[in-house]
GROMACS .gro file of C-alpha atoms in nm:
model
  107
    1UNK     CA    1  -3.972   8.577   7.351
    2UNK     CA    2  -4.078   8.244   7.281
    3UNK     CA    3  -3.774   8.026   7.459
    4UNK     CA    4  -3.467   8.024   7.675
    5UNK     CA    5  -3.184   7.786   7.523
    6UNK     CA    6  -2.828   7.786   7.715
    7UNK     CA    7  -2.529   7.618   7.597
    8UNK     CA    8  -2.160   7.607   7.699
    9UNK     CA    9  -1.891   7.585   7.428
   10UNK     CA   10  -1.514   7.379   7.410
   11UNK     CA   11  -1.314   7.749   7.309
   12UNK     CA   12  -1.009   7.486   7.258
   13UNK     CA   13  -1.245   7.297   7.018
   14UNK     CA   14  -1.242   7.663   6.772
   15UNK     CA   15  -1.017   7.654   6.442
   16UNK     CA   16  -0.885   8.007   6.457
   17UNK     CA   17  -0.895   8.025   6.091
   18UNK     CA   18  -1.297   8.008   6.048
   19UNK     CA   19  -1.277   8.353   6.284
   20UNK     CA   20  -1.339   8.630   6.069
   21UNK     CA   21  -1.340   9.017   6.125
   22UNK     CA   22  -1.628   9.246   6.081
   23UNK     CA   23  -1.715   9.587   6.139
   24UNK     CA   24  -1.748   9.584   6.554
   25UNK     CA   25  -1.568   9.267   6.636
   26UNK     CA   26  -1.464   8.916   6.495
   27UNK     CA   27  -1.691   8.679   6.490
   28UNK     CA   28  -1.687   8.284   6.474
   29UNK     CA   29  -2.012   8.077   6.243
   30UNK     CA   30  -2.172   7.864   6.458
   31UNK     CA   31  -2.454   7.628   6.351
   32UNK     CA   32  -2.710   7.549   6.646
   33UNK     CA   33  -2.949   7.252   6.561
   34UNK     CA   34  -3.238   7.170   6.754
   35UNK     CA   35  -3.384   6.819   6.739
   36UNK     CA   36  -3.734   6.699   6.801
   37UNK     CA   37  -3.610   6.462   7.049
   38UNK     CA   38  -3.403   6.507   7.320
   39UNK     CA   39  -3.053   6.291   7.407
   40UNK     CA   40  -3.010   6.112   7.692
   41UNK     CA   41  -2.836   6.365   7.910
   42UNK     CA   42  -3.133   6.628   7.853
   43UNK     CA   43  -2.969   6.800   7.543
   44UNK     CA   44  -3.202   6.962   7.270
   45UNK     CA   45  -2.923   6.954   7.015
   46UNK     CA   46  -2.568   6.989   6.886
   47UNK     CA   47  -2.348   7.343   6.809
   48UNK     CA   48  -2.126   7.326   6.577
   49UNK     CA   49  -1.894   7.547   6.373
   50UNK     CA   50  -2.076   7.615   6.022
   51UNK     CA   51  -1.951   7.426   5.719
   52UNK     CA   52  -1.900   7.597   5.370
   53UNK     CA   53  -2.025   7.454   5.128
   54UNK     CA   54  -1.749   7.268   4.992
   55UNK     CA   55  -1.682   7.124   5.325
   56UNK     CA   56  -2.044   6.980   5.328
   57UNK     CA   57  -2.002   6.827   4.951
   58UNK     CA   58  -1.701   6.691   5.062
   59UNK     CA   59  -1.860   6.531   5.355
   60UNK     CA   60  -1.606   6.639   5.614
   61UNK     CA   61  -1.636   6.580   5.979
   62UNK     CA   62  -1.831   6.910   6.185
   63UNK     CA   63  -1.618   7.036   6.445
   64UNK     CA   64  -1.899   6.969   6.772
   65UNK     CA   65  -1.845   7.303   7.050
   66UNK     CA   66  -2.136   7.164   7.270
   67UNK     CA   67  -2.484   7.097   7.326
   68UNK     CA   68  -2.778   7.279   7.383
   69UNK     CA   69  -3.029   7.267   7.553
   70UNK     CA   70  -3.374   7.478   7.655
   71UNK     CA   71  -3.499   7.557   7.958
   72UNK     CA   72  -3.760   7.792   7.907
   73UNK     CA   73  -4.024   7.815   7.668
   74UNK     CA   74  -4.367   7.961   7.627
   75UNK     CA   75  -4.475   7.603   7.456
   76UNK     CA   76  -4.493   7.770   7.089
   77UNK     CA   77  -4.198   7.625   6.899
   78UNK     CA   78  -3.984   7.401   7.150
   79UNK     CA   79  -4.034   7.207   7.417
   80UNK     CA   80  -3.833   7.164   7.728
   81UNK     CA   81  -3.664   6.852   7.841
   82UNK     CA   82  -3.807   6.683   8.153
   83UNK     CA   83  -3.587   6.757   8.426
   84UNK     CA   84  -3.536   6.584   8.762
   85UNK     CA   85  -3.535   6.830   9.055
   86UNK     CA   86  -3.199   6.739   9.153
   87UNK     CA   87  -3.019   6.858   8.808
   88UNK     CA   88  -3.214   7.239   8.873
   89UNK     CA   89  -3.240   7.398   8.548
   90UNK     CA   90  -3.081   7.802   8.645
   91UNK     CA   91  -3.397   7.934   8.826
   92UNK     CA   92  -3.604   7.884   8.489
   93UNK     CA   93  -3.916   7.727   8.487
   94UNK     CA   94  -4.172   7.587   8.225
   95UNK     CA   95  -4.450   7.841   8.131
   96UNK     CA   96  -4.750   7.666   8.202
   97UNK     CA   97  -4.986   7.592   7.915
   98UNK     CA   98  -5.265   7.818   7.817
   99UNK     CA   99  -5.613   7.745   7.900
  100UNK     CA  100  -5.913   7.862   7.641
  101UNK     CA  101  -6.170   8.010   7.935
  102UNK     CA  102  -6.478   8.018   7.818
  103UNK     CA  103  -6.737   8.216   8.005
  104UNK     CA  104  -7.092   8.319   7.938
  105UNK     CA  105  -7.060   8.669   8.039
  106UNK     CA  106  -7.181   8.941   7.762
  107UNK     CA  107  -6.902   9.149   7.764
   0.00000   0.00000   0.00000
């Protein structure tokens, strides 16, 4: 595993018609985007409900659920906000990054 990212959705935000069924449930497209900077709240990116691609030709307005945002990572693809120790961040905590050891023993 290679990072932790919550997120918290608006369920009144969801246009019941881009719900679909499928063979063990139905299921609702989301699009998760994760920027290389974070916001000013400590967010990583936006969610939103996917576009077809006639929506995105035609430019119209995404339909925004929430934010995300990671709090755990092992430093290989993401990194995790800074975080002031009065927000917490869930019991997760930054992996600290690997050191190269180099020894001169011959095994």
């Amino acid at each position: 595993m290679a990072s932790i990212i919550k997120t918290s959705i608006n369920l009144d935000l969801i246009d019941k018609s881009k719900i679909y069924v499928g063979k063990k449930g139905k299921y609702l497209p989301i699009t998760i985007t994760l920027n290389d900077e974070i916001d000013n709240f400590g967010n990583n990116g936006p969610v939103i409900i996917e576009q077809t691609k006639e929506e995105r030709e035609t430019k119209s307005p995404k339909t925004y659920l929430g934010n995300v945002k990671v709090v755990w990572t092992n430093g290989s693809n993401v990194a995790v906000p800074p975080r002031d120790d009065a927000q917490g961040n869930g019991g997760f905590q930054a992996a600290p990054p690997q050191k190269q050891v180099e020894d001169d023993l011959p095994f």
